[in-house]
mmCIF file of C-alpha atoms in Angstrom:
data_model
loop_
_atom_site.group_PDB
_atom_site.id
_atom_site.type_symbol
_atom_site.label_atom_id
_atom_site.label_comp_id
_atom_site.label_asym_id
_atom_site.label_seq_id
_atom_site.Cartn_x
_atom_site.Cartn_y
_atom_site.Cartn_z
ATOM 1 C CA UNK L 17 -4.082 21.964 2.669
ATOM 2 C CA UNK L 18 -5.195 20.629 -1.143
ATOM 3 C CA UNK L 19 -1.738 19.013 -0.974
ATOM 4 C CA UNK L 20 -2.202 17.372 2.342
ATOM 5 C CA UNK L 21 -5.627 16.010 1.291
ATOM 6 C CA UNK L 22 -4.025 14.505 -1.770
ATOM 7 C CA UNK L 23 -1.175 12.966 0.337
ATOM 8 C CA UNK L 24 -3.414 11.281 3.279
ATOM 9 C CA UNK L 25 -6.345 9.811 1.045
ATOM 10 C CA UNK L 26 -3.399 8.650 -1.065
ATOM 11 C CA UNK L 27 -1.390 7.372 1.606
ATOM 12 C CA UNK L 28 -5.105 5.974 3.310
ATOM 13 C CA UNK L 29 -5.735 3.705 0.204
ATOM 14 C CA UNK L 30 -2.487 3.108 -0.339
ATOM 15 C CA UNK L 31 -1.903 1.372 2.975
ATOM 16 C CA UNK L 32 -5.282 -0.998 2.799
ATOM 17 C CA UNK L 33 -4.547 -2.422 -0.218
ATOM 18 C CA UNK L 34 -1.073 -3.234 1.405
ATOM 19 C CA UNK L 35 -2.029 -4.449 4.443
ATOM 20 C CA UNK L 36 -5.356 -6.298 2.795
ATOM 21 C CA UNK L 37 -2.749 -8.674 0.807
ATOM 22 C CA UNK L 38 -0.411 -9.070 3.346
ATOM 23 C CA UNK L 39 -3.342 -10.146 6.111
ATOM 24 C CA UNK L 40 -4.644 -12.507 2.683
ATOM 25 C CA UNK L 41 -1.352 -13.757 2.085
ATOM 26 C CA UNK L 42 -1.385 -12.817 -1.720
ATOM 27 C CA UNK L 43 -3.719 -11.269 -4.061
ATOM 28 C CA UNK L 44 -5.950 -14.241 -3.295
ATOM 29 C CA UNK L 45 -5.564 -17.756 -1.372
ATOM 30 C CA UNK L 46 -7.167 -20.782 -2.491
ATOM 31 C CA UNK L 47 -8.019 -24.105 -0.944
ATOM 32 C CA UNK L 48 -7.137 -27.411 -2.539
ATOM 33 C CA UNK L 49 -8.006 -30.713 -1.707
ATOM 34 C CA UNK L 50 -5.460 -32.374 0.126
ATOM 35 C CA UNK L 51 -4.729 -35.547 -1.864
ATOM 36 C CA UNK L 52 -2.368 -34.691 -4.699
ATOM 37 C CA UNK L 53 -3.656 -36.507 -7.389
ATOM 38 C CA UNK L 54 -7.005 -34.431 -6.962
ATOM 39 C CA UNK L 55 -5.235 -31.001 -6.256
ATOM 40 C CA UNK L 56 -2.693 -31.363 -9.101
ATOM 41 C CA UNK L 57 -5.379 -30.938 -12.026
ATOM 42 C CA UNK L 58 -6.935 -28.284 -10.087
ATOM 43 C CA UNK L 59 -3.583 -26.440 -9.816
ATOM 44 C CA UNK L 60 -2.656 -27.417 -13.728
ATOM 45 C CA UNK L 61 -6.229 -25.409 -14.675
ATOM 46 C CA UNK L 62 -6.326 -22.513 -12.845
ATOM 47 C CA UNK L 63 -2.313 -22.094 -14.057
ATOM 48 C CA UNK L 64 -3.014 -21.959 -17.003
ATOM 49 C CA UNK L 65 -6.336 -19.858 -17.169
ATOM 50 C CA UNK L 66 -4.147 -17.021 -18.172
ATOM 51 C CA UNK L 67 -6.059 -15.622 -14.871
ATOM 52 C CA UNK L 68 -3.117 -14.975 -12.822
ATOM 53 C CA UNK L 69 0.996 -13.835 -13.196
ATOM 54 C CA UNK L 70 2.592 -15.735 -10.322
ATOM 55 C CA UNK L 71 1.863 -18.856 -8.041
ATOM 56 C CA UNK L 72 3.105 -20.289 -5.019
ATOM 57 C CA UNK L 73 2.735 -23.743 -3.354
ATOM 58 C CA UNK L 74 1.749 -23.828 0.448
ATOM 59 C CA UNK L 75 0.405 -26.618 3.163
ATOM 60 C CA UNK L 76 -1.453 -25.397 6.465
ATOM 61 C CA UNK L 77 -1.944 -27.530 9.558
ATOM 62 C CA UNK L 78 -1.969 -27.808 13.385
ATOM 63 C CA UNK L 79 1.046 -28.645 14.605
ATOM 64 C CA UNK L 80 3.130 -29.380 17.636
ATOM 65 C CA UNK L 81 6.798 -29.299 18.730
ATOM 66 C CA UNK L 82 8.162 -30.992 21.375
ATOM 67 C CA UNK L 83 11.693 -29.582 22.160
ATOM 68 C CA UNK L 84 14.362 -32.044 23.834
ATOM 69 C CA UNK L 85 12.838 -31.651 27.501
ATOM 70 C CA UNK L 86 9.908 -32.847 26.458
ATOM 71 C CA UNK L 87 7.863 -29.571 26.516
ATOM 72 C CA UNK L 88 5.171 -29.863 24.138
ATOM 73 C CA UNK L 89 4.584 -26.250 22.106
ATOM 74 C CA UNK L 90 1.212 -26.549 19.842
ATOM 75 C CA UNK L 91 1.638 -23.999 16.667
ATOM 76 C CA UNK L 92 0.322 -23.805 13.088
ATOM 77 C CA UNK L 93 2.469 -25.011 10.645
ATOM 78 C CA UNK L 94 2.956 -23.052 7.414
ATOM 79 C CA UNK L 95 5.309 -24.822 4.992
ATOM 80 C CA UNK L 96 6.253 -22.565 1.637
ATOM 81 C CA UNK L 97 8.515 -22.941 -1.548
ATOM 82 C CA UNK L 98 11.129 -21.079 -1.062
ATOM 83 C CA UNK L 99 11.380 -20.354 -4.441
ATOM 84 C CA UNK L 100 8.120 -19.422 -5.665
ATOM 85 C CA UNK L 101 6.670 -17.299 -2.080
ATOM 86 C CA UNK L 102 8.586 -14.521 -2.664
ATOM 87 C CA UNK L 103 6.944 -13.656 -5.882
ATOM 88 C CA UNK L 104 3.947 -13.698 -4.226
ATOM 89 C CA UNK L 105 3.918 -13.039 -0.494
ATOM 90 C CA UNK L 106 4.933 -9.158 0.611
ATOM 91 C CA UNK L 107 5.542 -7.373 3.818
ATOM 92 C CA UNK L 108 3.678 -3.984 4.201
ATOM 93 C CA UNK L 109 6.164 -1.053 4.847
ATOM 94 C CA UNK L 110 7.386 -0.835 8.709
ATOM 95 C CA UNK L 111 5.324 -4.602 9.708
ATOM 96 C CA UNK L 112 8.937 -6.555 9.337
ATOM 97 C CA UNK L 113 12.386 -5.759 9.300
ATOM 98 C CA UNK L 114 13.201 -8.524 6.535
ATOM 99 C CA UNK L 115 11.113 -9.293 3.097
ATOM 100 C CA UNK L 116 9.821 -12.794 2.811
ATOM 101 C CA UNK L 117 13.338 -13.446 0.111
ATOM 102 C CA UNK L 118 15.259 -13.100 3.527
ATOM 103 C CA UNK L 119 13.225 -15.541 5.202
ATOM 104 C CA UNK L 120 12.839 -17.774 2.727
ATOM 105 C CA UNK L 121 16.554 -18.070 2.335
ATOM 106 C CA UNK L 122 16.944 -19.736 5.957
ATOM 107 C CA UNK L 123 14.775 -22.091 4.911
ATOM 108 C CA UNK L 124 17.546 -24.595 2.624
ATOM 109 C CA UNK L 125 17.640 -27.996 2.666
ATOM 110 C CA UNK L 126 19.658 -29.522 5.534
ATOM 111 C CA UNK L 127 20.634 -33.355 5.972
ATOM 112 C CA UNK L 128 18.129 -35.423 7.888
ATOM 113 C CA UNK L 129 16.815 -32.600 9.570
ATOM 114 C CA UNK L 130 14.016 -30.350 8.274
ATOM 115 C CA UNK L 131 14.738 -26.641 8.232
ATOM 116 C CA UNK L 132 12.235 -24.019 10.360
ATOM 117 C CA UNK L 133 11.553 -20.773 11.062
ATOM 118 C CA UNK L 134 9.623 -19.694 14.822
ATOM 119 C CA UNK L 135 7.261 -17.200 15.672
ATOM 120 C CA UNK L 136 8.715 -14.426 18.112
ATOM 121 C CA UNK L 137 6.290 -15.745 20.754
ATOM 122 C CA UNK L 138 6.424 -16.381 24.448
ATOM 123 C CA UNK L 139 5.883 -19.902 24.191
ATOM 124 C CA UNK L 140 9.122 -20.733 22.317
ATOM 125 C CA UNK L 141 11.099 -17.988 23.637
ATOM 126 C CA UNK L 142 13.639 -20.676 25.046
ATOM 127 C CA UNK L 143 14.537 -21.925 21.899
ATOM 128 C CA UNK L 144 17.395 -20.638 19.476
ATOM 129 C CA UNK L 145 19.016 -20.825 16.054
ATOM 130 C CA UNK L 146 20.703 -24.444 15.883
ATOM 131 C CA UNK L 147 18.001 -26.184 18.594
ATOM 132 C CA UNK L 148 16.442 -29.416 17.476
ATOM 133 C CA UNK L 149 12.989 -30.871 18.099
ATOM 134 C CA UNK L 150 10.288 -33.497 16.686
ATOM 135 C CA UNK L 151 7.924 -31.756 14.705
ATOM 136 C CA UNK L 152 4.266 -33.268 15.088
ATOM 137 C CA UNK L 153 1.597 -33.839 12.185
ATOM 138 C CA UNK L 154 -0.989 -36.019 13.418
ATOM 139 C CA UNK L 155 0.909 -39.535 14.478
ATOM 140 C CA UNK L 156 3.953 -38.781 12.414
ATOM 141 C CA UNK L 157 6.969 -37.494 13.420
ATOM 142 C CA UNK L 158 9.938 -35.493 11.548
ATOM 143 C CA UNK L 159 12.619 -33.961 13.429
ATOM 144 C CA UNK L 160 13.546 -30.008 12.754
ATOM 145 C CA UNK L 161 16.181 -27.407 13.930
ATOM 146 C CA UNK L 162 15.436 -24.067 13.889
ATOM 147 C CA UNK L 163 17.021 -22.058 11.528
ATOM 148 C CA UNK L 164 15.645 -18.565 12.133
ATOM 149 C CA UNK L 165 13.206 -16.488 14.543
ATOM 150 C CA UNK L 166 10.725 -13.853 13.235
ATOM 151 C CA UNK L 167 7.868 -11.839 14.469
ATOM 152 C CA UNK L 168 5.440 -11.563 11.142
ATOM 153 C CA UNK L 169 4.764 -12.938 8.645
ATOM 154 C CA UNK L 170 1.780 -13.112 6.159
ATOM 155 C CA UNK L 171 -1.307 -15.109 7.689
ATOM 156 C CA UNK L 172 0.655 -16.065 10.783
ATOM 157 C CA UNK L 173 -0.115 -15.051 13.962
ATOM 158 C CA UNK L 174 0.379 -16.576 17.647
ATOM 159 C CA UNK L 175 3.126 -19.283 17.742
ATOM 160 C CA UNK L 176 4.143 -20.570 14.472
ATOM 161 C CA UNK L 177 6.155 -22.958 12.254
ATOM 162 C CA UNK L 178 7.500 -21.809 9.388
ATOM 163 C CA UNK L 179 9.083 -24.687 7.142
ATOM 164 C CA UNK L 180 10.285 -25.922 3.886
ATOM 165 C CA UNK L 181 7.661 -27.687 1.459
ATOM 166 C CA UNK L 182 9.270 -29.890 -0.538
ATOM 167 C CA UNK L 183 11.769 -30.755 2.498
ATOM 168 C CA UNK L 184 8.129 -31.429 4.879
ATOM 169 C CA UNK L 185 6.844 -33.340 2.057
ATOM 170 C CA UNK L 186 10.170 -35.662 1.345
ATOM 171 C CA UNK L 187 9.899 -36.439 5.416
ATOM 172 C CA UNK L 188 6.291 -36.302 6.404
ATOM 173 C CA UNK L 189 2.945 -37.636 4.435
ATOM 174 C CA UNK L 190 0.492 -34.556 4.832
ATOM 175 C CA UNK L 191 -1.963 -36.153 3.258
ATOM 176 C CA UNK L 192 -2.694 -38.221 6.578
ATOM 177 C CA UNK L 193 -3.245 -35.414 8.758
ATOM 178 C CA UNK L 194 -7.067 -34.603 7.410
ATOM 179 C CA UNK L 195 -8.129 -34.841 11.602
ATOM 180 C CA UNK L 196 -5.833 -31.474 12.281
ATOM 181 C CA UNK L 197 -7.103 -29.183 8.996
ATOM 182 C CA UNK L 198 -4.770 -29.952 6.991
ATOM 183 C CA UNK L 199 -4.930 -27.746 3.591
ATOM 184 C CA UNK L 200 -3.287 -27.473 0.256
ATOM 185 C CA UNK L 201 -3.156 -23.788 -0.141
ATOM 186 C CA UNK L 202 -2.510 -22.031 -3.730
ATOM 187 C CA UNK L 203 -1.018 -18.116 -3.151
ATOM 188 C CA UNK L 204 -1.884 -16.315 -6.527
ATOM 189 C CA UNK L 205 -0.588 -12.595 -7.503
ATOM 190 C CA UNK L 206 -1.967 -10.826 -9.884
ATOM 191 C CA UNK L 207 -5.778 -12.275 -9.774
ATOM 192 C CA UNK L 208 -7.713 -11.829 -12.836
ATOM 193 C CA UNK L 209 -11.360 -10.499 -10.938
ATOM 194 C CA UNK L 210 -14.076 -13.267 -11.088
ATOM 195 C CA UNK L 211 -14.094 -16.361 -10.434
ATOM 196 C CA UNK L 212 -11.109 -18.753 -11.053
ATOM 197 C CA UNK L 213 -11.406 -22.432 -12.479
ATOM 198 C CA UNK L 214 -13.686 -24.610 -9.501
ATOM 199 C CA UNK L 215 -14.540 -22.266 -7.378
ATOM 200 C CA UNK L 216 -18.039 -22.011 -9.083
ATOM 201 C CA UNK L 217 -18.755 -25.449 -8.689
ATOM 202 C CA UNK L 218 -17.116 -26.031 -4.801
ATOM 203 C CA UNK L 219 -13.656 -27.949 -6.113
ATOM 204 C CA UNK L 220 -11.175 -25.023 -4.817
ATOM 205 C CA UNK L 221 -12.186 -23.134 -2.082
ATOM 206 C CA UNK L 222 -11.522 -19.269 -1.702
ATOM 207 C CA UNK L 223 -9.452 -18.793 1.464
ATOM 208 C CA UNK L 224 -8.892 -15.027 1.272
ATOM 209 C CA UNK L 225 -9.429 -11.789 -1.215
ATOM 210 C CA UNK L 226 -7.219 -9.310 -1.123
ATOM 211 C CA UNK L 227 -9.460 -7.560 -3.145
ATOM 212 C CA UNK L 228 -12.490 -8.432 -0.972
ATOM 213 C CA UNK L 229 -10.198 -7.536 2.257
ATOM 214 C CA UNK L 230 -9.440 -4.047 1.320
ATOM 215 C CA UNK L 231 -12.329 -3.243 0.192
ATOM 216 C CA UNK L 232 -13.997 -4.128 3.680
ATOM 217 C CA UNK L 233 -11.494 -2.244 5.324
ATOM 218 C CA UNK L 234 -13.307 0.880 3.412
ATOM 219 C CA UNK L 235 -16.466 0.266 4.648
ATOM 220 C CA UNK L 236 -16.219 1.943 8.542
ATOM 221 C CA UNK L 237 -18.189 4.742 8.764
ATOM 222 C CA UNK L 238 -15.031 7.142 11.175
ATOM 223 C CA UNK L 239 -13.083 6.056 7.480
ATOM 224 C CA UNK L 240 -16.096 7.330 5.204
ATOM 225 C CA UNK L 241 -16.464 10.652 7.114
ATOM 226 C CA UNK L 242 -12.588 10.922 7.304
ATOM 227 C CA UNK L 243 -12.118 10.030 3.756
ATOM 228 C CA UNK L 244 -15.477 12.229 2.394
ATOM 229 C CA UNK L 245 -14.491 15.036 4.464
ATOM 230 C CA UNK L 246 -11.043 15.348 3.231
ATOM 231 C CA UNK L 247 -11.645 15.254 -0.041
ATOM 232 C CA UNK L 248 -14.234 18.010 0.138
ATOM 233 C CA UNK L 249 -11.694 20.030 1.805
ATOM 234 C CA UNK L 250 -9.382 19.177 -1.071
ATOM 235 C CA UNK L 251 -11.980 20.222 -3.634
ATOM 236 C CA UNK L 252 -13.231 23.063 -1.800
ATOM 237 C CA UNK L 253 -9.796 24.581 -0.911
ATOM 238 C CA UNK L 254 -8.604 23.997 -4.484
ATOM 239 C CA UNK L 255 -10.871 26.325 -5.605
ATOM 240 C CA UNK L 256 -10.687 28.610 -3.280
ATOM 241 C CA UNK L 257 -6.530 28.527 -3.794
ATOM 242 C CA UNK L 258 -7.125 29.307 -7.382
ATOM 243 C CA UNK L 259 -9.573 32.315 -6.582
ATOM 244 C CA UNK L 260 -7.441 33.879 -4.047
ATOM 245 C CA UNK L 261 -5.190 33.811 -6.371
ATOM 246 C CA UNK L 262 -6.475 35.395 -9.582
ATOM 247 C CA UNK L 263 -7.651 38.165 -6.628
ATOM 248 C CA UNK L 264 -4.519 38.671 -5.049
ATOM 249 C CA UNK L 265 -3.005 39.035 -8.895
ATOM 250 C CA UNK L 266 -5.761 41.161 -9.900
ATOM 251 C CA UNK L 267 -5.506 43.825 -7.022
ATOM 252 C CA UNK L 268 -2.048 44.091 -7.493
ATOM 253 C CA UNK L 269 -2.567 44.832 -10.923
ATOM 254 C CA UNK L 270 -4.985 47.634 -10.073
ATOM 255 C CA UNK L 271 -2.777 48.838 -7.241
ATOM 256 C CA UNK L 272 0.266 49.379 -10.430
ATOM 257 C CA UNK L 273 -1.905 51.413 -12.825
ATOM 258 C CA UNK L 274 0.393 54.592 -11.859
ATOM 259 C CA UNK L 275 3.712 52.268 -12.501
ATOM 260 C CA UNK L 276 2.409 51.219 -15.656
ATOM 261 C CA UNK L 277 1.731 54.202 -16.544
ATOM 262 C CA UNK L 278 5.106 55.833 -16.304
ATOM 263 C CA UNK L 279 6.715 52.773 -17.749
ATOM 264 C CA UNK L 280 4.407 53.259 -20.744
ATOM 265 C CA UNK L 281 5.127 56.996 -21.448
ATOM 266 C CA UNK L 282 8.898 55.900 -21.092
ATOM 267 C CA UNK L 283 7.845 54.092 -24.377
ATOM 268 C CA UNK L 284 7.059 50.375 -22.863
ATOM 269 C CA UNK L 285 4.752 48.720 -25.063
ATOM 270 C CA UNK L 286 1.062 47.705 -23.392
ATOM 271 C CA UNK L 287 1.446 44.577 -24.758
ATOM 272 C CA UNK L 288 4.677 43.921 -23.013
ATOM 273 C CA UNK L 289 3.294 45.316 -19.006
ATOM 274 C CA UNK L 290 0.353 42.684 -19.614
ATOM 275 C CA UNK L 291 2.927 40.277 -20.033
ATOM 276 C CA UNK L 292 5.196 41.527 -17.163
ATOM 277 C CA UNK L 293 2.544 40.944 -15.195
ATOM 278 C CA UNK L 294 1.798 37.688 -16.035
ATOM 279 C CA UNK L 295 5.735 36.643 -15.697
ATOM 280 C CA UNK L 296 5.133 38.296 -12.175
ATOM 281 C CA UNK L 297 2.057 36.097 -11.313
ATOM 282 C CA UNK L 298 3.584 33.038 -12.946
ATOM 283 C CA UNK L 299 6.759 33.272 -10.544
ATOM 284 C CA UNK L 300 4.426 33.674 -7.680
ATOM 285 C CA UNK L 301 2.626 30.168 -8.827
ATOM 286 C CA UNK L 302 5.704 28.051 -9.417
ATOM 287 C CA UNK L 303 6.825 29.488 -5.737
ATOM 288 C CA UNK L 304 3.854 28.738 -3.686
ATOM 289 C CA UNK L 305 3.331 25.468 -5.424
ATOM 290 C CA UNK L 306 6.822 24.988 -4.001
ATOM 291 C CA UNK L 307 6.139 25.798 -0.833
ATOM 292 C CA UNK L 308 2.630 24.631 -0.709
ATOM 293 C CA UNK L 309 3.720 20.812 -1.526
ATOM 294 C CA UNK L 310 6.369 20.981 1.068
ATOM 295 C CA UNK L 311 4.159 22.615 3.719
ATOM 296 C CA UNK L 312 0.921 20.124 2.876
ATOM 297 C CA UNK L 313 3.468 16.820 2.749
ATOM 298 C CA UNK L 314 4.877 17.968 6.503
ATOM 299 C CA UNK L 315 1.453 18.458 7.605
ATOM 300 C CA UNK L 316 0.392 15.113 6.374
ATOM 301 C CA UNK L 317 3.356 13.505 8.586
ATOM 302 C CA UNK L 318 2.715 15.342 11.564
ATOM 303 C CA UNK L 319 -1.076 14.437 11.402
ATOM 304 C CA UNK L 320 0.052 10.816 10.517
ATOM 305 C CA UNK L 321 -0.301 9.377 14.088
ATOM 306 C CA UNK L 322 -3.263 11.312 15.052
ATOM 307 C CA UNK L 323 -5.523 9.948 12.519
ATOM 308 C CA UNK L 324 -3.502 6.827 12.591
ATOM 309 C CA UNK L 325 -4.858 6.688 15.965
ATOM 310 C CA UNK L 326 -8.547 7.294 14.945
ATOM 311 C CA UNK L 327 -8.620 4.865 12.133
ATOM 312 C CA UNK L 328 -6.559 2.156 13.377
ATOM 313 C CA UNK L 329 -9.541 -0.088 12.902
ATOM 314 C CA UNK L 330 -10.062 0.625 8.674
ATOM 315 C CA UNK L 331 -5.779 -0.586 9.101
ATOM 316 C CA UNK L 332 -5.819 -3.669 11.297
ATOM 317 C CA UNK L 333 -4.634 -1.566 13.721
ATOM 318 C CA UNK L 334 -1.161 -1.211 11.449
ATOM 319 C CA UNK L 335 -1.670 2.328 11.458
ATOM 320 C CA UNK L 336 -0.993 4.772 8.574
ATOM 321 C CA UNK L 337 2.735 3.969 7.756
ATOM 322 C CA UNK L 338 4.642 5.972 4.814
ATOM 323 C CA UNK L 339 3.343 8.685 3.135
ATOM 324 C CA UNK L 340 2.591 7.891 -0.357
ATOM 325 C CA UNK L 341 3.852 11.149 -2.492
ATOM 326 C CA UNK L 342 5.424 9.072 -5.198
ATOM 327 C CA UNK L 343 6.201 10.384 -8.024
ATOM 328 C CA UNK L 344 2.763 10.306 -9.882
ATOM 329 C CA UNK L 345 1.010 11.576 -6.602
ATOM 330 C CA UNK L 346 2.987 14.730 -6.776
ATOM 331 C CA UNK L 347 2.890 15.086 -10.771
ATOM 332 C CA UNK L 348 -0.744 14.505 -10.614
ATOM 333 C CA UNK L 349 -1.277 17.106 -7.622
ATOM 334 C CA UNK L 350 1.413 19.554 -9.450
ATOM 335 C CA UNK L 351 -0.524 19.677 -12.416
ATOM 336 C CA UNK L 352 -4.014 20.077 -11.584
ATOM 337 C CA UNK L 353 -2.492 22.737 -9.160
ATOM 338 C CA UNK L 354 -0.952 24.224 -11.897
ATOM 339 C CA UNK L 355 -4.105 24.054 -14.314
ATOM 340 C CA UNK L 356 -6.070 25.776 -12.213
ATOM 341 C CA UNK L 357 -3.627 28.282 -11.484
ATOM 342 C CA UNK L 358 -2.884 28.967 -14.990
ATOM 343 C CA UNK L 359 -6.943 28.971 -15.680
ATOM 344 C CA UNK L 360 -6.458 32.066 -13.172
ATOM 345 C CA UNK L 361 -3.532 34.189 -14.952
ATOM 346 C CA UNK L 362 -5.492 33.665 -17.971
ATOM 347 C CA UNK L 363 -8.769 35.068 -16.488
ATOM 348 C CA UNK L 364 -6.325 37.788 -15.038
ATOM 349 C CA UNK L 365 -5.393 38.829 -18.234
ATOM 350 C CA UNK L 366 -9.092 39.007 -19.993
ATOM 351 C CA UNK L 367 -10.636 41.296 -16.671
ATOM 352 C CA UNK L 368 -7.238 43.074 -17.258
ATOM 353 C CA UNK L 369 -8.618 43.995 -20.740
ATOM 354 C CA UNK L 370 -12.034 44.870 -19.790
ATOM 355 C CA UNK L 371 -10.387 46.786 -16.867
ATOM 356 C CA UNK L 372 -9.848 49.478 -20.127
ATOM 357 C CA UNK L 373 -6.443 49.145 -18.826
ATOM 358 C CA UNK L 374 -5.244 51.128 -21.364
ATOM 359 C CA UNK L 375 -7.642 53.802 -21.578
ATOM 360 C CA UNK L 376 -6.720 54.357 -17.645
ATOM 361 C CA UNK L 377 -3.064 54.500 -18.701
ATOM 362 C CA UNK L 378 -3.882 57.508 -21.368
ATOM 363 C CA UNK L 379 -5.586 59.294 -18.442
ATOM 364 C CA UNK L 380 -2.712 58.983 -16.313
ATOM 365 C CA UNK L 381 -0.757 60.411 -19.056
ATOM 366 C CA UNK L 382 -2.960 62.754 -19.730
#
């Protein structure tokens, strides 16, 4: 049970600050102003602020595409770098089966056409892979083919347009489409916390937090009682564990006085049953440790999509996904396991002295 505490509230936080960047689209979004020559010393600054580790270019708007019947489809139009949103931009484990690289890569250059990806949705269900179409910012035109069809991906949702930047930009003038919300968007990883250069004094605007996102997801109160009660139960039962324990080793101890007794007269040395015992009581740690981190890791995955269920809203209804026992989860829960364990052979061994163990094997002898 300690272990399956460790391995939910783990897996819990874990999965927020997962889903919290891919819902923000990076570690924070920022707004730029849609001419270029004002958004390009904006850019230059907060690049070099030494604030963040990676950077991608991306341009927002309401769009529309109008296939070759004439069917008019209205969408919102993300166009990325397909060479910089991959450093950036992630998928949460089970939301996609591709990473934004793979998407990204159907995204290349092709003659007088621009290159885009489509939302999974009903309203462009009759288009496929290799189907062209005018693309619609405002009162200019480009025509696209669609080069791929996916269900997610980060900040998109409904029927969408995914597209090439510098391919939209070569074709289209998106700094004339101001009436449909057009925006400059900066993706940043690896956010330095505080403010970045202009959003103190209104020049950038902050789009989205992951930061800010994750921790908002924390704040229902079925998460707080979930989260507070398991890791009571963790704290609790880890003591308890440890107790039971040094009991269960200490009656047994008592329960051999007549064994070590006869071993002694058959000239063992005290010093050597105290340590036989300890041997013994060390074995039976490292063996329910063993079995206690594979029992608490299954119960964690069978109680995944129970409490999955019950705080689907502190996970964007994503639920809980994988289990998080990485490899520092389980070193961290093996040792402090282990230390408290250990704190309990050694407290075994000083009642075992005041126990006068030896003075009851003399009588035995006797």
């Amino acid at each position: 049970l300690t272990v399956f505490s460790y391995v939910f509230v783990a897996s819990l936080e874990r999965r927020q600050a997962e889903l919290a960047h891919y819902l923000a689209g990076a570690d924070r979004r920022i707004g730029l102003p849609l001419a270029e020559e004002a958004a390009e010393p904006l850019r230059r600054e907060i690049l070099n602020s030494g604030a963040v580790t990676a950077s991608a270019d991306a341009f927002r708007a309401t769009a529309a595409l109008i296939d070759q019947e004439g069917l008019r489809i209205n969408g919102t139009l993300l166009a990325v770098d397909p060479q910089t949103m991959p450093a950036v931009a992630r998928f949460p484990a089970g939301v996609s089966q591709f990473s934004v690289a793979q998407i990204t890569q159907v995204l290349p250059p092709v003659e007088e056409v621009i290159p885009v990806v489509i939302a999974n949705n009903r309203a462009l269900l009759h288009l496929g892979v290799g189907d062209q179409f005018v693309l619609q910012l405002g009162n200019q035109q480009a025509t696209g083919v669609v080069t791929g069809i996916i269900n997610e991906f980060p900040t998109l949702t409904g029927a969408f347009f995914l597209t090439n930047l510098p391919e939209l930009q070569d074709r289209i003038n998106v700094a004339d489409v101001t009436i449909l919300n057009g925006q400059n968007e900066l993706w940043l990883d690896g956010v330095a916390d505080g403010p970045l250069p202009g959003e103190t004094d209104g020049q950038v605007s902050r789009l989205a937090d992951a930061g800010e996102l994750s921790a908002s997801f924390a704040t229902g109160l079925v998460y707080q009682e979930t989260i507070t009660a398991l890791r009571l139960n963790r704290n609790l039962l880890l003591f308890l564990s440890s107790l039971g324990f040094l009991l269960a080793q200490l009656f047994t101890a008592r329960q051999r006085f007549a064994e070590l007794a006869i071993m002694q007269a058959l000239g063992a040395e005290r010093r050597r049953l105290r340590w036989l015992l300890f041997g013994e009581g060390l074995l039976m740690l490292l063996f329910g440790l063993g079995m206690g981190l594979a029992s608490g890791y299954l119960l964690a995955w069978m109680m995944r999509p129970l409490l999955g269920q019950t705080l689907a809203g502190s996970l964007a209804e994503y639920g809980v996904g994988p289990l998080a026992l990485g490899l520092s989860s389980l070193l961290l829960t093996s040792a402090i396991l282990l230390a408290s364990y250990g704190l309990a052979l050694l407290l075994l061994r000083f009642l075992l002295n005041r126990l006068q163990l030896a003075s009851s094997l003399r009588l035995v002898e006797e």
